[in-house]
Coordinates of C-alpha atoms in Angstrom, one line a residue:
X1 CA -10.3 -5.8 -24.3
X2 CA -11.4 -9.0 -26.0
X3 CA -11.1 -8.0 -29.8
X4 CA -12.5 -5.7 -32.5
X5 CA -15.8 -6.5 -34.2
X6 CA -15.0 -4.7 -37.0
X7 CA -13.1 -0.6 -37.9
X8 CA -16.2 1.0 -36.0
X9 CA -17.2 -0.8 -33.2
X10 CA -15.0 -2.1 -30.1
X11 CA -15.8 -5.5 -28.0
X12 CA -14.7 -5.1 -24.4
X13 CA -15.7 -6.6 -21.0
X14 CA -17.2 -4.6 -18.1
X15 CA -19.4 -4.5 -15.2
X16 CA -22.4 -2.8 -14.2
X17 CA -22.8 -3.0 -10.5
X18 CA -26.1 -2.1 -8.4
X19 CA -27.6 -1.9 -5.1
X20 CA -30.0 -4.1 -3.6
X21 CA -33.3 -3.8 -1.2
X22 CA -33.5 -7.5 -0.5
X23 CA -36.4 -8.4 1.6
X24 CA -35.2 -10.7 4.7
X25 CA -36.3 -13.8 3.3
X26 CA -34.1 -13.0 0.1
X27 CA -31.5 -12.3 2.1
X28 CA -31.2 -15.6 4.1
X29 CA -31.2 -17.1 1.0
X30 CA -28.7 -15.1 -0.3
X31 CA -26.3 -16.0 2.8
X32 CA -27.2 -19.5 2.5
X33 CA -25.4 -19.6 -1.0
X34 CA -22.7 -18.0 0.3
X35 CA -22.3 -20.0 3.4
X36 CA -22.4 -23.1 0.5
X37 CA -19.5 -21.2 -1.6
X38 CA -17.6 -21.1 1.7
X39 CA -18.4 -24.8 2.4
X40 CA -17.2 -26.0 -0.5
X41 CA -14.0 -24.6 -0.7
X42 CA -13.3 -25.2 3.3
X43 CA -14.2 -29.0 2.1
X44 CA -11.6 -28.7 -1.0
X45 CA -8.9 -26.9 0.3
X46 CA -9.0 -29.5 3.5
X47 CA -8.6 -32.2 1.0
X48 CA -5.4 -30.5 -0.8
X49 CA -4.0 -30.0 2.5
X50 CA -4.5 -33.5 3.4
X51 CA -2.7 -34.9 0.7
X52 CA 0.5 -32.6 0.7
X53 CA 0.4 -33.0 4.3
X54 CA 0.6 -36.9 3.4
X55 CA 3.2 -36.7 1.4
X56 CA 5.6 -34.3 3.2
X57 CA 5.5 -37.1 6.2
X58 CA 6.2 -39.4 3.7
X59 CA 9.4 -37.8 2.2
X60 CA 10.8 -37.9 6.0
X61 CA 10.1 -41.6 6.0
X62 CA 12.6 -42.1 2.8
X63 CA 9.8 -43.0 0.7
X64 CA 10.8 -42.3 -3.3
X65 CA 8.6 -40.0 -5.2
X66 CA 7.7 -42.4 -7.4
X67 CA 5.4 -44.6 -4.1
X68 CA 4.3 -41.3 -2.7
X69 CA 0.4 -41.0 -2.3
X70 CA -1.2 -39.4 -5.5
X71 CA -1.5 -36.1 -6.2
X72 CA -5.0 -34.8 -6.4
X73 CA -5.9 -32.1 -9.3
X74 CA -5.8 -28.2 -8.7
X75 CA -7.9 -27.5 -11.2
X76 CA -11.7 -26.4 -11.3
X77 CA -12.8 -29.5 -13.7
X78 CA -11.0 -31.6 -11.2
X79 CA -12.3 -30.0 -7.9
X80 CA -15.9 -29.8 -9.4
X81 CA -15.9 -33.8 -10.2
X82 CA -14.3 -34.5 -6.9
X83 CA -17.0 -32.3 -5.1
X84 CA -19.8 -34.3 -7.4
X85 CA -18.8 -37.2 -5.9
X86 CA -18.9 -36.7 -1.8
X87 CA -21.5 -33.9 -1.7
X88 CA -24.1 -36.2 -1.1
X89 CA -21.9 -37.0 2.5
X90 CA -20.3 -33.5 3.2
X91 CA -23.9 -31.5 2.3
X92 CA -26.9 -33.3 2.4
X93 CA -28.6 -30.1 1.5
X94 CA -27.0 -29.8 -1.3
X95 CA -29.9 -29.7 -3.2
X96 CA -31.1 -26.6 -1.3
X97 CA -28.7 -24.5 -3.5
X98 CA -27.5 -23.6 -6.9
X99 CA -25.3 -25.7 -8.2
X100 CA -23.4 -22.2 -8.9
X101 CA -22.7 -21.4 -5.0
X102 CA -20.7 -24.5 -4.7
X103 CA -18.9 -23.9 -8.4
X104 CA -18.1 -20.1 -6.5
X105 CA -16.1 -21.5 -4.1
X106 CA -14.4 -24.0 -5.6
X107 CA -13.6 -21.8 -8.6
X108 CA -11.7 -19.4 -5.9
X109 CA -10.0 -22.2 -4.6
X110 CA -8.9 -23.5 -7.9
X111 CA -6.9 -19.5 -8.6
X112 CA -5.9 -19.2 -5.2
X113 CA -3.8 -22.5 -5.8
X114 CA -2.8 -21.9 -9.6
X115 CA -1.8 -18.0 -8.0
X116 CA 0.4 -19.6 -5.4
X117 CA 1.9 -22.0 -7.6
X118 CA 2.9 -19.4 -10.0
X119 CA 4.1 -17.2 -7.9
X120 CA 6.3 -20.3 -6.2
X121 CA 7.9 -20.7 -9.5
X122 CA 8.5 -17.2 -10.7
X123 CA 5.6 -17.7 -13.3
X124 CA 3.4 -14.6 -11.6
X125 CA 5.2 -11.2 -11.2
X126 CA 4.8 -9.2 -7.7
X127 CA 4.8 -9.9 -4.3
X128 CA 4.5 -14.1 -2.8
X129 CA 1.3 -14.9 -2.7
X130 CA 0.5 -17.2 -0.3
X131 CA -1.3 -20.6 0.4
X132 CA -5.6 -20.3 0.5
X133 CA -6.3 -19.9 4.0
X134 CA -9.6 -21.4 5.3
X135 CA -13.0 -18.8 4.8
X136 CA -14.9 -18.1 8.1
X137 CA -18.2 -17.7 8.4
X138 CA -18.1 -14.2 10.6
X139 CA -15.0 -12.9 8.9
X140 CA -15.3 -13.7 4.8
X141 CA -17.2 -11.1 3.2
X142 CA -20.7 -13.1 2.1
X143 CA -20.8 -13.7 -2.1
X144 CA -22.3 -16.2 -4.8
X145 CA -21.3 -15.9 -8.4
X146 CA -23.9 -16.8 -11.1
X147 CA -22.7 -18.1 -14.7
X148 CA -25.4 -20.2 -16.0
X149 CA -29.4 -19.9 -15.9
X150 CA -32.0 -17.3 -15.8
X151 CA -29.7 -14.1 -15.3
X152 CA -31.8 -10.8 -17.0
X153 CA -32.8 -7.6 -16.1
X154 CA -37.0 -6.8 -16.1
X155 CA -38.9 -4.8 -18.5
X156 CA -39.5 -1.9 -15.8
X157 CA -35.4 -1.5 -15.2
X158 CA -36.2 -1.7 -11.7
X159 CA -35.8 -5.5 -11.0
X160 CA -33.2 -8.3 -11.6
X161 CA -33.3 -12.2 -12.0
X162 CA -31.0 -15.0 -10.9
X163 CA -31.0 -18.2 -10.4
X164 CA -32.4 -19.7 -7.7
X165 CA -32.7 -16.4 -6.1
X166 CA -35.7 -15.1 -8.1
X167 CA -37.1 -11.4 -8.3
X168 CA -34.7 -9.1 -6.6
X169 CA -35.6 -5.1 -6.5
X170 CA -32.8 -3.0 -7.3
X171 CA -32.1 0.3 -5.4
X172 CA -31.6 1.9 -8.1
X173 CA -32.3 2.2 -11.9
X174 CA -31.0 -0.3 -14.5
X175 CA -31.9 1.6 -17.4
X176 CA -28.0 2.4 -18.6
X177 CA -27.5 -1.7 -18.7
X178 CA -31.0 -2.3 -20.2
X179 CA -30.4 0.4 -23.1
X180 CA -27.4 -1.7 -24.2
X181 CA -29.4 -5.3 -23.9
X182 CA -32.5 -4.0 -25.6
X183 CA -30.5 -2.6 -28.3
X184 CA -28.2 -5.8 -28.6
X185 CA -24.8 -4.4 -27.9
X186 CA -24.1 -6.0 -24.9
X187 CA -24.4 -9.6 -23.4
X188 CA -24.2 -10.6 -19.3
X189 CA -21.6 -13.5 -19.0
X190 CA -22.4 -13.7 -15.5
X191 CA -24.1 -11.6 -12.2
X192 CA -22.1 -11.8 -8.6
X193 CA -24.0 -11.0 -5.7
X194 CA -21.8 -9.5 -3.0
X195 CA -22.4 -8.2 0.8
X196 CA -20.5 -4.6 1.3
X197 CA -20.5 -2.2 3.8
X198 CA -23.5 -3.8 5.1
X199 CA -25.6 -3.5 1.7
X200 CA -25.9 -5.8 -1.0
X201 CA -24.8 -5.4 -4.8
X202 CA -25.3 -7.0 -7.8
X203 CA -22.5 -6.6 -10.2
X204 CA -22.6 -8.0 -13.7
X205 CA -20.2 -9.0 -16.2
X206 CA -20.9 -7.4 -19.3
X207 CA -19.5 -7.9 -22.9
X208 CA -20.1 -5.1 -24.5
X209 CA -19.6 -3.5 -27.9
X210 CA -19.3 0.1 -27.8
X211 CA -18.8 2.4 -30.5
X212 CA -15.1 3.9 -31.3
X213 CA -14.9 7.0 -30.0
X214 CA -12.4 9.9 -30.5
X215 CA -11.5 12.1 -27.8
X216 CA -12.3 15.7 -28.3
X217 CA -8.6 16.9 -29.0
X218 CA -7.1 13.9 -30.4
X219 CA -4.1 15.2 -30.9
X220 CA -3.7 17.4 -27.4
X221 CA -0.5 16.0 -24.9
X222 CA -1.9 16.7 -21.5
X223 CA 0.8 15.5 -18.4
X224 CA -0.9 14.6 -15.1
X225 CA 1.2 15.1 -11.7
X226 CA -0.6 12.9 -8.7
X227 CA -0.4 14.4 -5.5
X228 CA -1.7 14.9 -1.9
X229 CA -2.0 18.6 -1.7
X230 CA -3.7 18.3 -5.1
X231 CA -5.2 15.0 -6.6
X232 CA -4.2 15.9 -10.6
X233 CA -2.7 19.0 -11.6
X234 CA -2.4 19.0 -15.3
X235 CA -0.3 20.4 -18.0
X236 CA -2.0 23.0 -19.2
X237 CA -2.3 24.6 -15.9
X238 CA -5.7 23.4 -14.5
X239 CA -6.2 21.8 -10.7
X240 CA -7.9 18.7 -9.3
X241 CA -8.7 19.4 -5.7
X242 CA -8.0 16.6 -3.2
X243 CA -11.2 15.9 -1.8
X244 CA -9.7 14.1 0.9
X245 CA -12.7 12.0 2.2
X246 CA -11.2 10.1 4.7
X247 CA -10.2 12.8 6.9
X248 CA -13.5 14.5 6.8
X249 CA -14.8 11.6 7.9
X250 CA -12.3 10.7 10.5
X251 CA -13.6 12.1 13.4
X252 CA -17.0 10.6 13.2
X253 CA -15.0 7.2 12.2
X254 CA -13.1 7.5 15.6
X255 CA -16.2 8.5 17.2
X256 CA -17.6 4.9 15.8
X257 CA -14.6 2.7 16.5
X258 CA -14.3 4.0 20.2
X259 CA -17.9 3.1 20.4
X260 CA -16.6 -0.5 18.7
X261 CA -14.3 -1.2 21.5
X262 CA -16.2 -0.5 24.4
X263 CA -18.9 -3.3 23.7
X264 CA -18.4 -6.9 24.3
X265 CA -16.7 -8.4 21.3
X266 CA -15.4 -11.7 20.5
X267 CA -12.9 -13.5 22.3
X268 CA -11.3 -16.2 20.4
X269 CA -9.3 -18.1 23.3
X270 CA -12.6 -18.5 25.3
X271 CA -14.9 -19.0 22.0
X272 CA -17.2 -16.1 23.3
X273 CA -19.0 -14.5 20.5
X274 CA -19.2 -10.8 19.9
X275 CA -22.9 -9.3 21.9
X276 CA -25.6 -7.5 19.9
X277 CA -24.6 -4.2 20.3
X278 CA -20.8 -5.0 19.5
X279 CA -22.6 -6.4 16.2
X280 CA -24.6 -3.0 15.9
X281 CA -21.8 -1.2 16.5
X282 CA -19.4 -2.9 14.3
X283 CA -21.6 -2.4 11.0
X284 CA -21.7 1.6 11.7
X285 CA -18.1 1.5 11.6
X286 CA -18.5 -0.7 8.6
X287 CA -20.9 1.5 6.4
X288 CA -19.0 4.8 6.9
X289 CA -15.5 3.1 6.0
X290 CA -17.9 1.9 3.0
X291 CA -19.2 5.5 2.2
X292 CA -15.4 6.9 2.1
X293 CA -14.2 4.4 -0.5
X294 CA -17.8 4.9 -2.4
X295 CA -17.1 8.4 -2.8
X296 CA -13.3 8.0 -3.5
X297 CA -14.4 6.1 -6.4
X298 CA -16.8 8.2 -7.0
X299 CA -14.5 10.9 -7.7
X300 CA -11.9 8.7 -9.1
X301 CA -14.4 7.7 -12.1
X302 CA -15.4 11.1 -12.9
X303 CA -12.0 12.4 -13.3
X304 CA -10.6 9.8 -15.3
X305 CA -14.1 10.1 -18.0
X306 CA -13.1 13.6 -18.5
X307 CA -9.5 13.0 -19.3
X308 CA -10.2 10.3 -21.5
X309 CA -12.8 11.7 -23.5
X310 CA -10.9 15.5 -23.7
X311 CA -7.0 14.2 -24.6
X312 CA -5.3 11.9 -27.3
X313 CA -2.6 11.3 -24.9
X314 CA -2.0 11.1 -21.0
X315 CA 1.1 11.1 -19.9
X316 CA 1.3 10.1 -15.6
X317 CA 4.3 9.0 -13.4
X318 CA 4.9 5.3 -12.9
X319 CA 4.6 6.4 -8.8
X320 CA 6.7 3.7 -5.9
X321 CA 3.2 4.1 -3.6
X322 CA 4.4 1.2 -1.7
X323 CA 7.6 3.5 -0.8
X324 CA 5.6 6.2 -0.4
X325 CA 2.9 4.7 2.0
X326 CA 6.3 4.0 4.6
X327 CA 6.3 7.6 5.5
X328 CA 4.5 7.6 8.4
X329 CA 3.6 11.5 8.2
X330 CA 1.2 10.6 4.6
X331 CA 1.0 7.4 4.3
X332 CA -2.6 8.0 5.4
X333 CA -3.4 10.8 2.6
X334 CA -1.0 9.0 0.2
X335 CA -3.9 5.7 0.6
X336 CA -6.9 8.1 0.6
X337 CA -5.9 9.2 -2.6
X338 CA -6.1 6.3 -4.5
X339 CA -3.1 6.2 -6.9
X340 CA -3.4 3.4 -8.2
X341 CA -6.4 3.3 -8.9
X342 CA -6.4 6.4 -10.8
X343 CA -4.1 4.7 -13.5
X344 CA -6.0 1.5 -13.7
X345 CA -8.6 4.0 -14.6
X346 CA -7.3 5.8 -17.2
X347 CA -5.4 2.2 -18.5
X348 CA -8.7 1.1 -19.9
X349 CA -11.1 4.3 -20.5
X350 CA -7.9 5.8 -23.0
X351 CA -8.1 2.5 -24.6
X352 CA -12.6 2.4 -25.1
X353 CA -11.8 6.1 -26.0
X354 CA -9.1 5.9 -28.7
X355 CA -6.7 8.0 -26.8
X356 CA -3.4 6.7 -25.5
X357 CA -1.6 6.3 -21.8
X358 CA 2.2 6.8 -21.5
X359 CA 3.8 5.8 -18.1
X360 CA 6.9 8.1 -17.2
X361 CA 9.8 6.1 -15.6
X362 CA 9.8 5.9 -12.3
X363 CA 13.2 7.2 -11.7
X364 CA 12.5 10.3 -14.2
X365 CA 13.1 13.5 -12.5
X366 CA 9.7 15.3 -13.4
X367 CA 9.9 17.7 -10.5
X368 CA 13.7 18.5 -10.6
X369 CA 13.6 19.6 -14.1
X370 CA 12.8 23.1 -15.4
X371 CA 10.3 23.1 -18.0
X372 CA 12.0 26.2 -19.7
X373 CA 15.5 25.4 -20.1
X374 CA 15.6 21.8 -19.4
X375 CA 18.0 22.1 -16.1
X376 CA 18.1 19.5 -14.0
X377 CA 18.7 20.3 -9.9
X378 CA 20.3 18.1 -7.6
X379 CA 18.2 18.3 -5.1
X380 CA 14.2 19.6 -4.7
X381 CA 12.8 19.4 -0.8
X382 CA 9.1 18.1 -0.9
X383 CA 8.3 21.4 1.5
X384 CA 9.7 23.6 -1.7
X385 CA 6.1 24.1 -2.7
X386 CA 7.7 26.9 -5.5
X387 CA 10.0 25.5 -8.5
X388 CA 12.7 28.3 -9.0
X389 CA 15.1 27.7 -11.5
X390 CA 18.7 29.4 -10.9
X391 CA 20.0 29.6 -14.7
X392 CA 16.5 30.8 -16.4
X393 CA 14.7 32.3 -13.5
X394 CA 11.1 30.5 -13.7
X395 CA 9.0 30.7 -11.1
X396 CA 6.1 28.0 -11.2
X397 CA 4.8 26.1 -9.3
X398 CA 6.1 22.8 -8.6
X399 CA 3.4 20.2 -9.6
X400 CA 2.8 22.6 -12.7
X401 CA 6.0 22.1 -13.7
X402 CA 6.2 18.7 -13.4
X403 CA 3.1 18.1 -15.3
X404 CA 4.6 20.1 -18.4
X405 CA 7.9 17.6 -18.0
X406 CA 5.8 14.7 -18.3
X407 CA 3.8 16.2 -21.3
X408 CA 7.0 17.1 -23.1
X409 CA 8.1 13.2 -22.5
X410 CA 5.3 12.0 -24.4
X411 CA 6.7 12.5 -28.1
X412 CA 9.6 10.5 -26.8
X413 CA 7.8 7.7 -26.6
X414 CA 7.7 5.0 -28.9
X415 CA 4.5 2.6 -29.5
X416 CA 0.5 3.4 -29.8
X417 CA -0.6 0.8 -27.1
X418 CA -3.7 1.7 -24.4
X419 CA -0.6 1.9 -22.2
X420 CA 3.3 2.7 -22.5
X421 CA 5.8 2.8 -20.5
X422 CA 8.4 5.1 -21.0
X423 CA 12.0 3.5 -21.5
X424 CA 12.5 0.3 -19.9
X425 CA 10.0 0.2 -17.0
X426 CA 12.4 -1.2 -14.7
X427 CA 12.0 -0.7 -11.2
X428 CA 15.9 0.3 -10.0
X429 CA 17.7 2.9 -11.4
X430 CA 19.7 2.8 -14.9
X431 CA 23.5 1.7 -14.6
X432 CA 25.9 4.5 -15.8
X433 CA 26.8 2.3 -19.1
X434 CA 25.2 2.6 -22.5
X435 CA 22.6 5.3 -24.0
X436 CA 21.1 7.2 -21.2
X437 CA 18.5 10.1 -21.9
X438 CA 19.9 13.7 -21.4
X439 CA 17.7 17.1 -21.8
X440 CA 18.6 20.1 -23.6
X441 CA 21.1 22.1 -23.7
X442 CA 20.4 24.6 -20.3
X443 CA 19.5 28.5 -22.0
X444 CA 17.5 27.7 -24.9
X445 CA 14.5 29.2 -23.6
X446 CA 13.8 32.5 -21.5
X447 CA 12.0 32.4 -18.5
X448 CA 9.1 34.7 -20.2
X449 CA 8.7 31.5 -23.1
X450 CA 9.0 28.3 -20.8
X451 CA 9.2 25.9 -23.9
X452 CA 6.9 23.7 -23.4
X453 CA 4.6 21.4 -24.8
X454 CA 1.8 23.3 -27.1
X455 CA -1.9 21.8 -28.1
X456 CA -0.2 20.7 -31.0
X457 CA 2.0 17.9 -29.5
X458 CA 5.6 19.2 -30.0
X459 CA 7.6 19.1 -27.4
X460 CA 11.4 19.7 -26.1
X461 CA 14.3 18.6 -27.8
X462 CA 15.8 14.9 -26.0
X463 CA 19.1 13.5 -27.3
X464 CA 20.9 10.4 -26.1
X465 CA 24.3 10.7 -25.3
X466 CA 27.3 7.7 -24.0
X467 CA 27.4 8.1 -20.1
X468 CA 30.5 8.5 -19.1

């Protein structure tokens, strides 16, 4: 979100992507601004290499920092000039190309090193990234990023320009983006042309300002339990059924990759390429592993629309997928089901909707607590498919019941942000020292009146107590 135009508009950024029927000459050319994006980086991220390389030998040699060899800017203003300079030696064609397919790949460069650096540092949170690795021509997927120049879509919604690239036919209509530009709500910052699954996209970057919306019950609490047996089971009772794409489509997939391994592929110790039919055979494997994530997002899209627009607040599990993925027996469903991308989902649409996101801890016990009463049990088994509570005698089932926990825990939330997290987000469980968060009192509700959270909002009663 870049800012409010004023109370009844919104100003955010988004993309519209499309497919394109390229004729063969338009896609050579396309490739042959990507192969100049790769070239250009391969060029700058030799010469970085070069020069740290230089100056590691030189540190064995005794040499004080202060005499080693210069350092040589990371930035893109700094890489572009440098690139300015020896293009007319490295690519003689460079006039061939838009001056955009080189500023792709040295604009890659330039946050693959600032990433890097950060993460060196402690500057970027997550896991190390590592150091740019060289792009290859058979194994980089083929894109060209387009700031600058003629970038518009055509009166008949059917058709695109770009720079250098001319008229390209789209595969489909543009008539949702050219609504917005005709109208002038909405301005294209820049178009990427990308090679996936075999077909090529256009995607572009859209500022857009869109009217505030309000979702449809504003002030509904809805909690959403992720799972594998059921994608979303909500709150109030209603099931999301895992569509489970991948393994519908696994036995054709293993069909495909057998069919991948007994051609002739490439052997790097010899420098043999890969034959035709490995080639052939390798983009059918290609395009249905493209299909499955198409239709996974797809799905993913749809589902989160309808929750934004329908609830004021969402209220989801802050899920350890990377722990999750290391059992063996569903990892595979766990990574078909697309978690996290669910949440970035819903992250942004509550936010263009006027709703609100809460993030349960990770460490709160959504599935071990009754919703009636507010027990807690020591332990659940995952193949306990039926949440029976031994004080108040509920029956439900178990992702229902977790889904009215994490509604109830919404009201305990402070803060009206896109997104909150509930308590302190931290990834390790809470020391037993200060205020911790207890439920209930066990028997305040019977098992016919579970307690929990109704359309208006209101929820359990939480108090926090000194742990002993």
């Amino acid at each position: 979100m870049l800012g409010v135009a004023h109370r009844s508009r919104l100003s955010v950024v988004q993309a519209y992507r499309f497919a394109l029927d390229l004729t063969p000459r338009q896609e050579r050319t396309v490739l042959a601004h990507a192969g100049a994006a790769r070239v250009a980086h391969n060029w700058a991220l030799a010469r970085v290499r070069a020069v740290m390389d230089q100056r590691a030998a030189e540190r064995t040699y005794g040499i004080p920092d202060e005499h080693l060899t210069p350092v040589i800017g990371w930035s893109l203003p700094e890489l572009r000039r440098a690139w300015n300079q020896a293009k007319v030696d490295v690519a003689p064609w460079w006039a061939e190309c838009s001056k955009e397919a080189f500023n792709t790949g040295l604009e890659a460069l330039a946050r693959g090193l600032k990433n890097w650096s950060d993460s060196r540092v402690g500057k970027r949170a997550g896991r190390r990234v590592g150091f740019p690795r060289f792009k290859s021509r058979r194994r980089s997927t083929p894109s060209v990023r387009f700031t600058t120049g003629a970038i518009r879509v055509e009166p008949d919604r059917r058709h695109v320009v770009l720079p250098r690239l001319g008229r390209l036919k789209l595969h489909e209509s543009a008539r949702k983006l050219a609504r917005r530009l005709e109208a002038g709500t909405a301005r294209i910052v820049s178009a990427t042309v990308r090679r996936d699954g075999g077909r090529w996209f256009v995607a572009f970057c859209v500022e857009v300002d869109r009217a505030a919306r309000t979702p449809n019950q504003p002030g509904v609490v809805v909690g959403v339990d992720l799972g594998v047996t059921h994608l979303a089971v909500l709150s109030t009772g209603e099931v999301e059924p895992n569509p489970r794409h991948l393994d519908v489509a696994a036995r054709r997939m293993r069909r495909l990759a057998r069919r991948v391994s007994g051609r002739v592929g490439p052997d790097r110790r010899t420098g043999r390429r890969g034959s035709k039919r490995w080639e052939r055979a390798r983009a059918r494997l290609g395009r249905a592993h493209a299909r499955v994530a198409h239709l996974r997002r797809d799905g993913l899209h749809k589902l989160t629309t309808r929750l934004a627009r329908e609830y004021g607040t969402i209220v989801i599990e802050d899920l350890n997928v990377a722990g999750m993925l290391a059992n063996r027996r569903l990892a595979r469903r766990i990574a078909d089901a697309g978690f996290a991308e669910l949440r970035r989902q819903l992250a942004y649409k509550t936010g263009w909707n006027g709703g609100r996101l809460v993030v349960a801890d990770r460490w709160y016990p959504s599935s071990k607590t009754c919703s009636g009463c507010g027990v807690v049990k020591t332990k659940l088994a995952l193949s306990e498919r039926t949440y029976t509570c031994t004080l108040c005698g509920l029956v439900l089932d178990r992702d229902v019941n977790a889904a009215r926990n994490l509604a109830a825990l919404a009201v305990t939330v402070a803060g009206s942000g896109s997104e909150t997290r509930n308590g302190r987000g931290a990834d390790r469980k809470t020391p037993l020292a200060g205020l911790v968060a207890v439920k209930r009192q066990p028997g305040t509700a019977t098992a016919g009146n579970t307690g929990t959270v109704p359309p208006q909002g209101r929820t359990s009663n939480h108090v926090l107590t000194s742990a002993s």
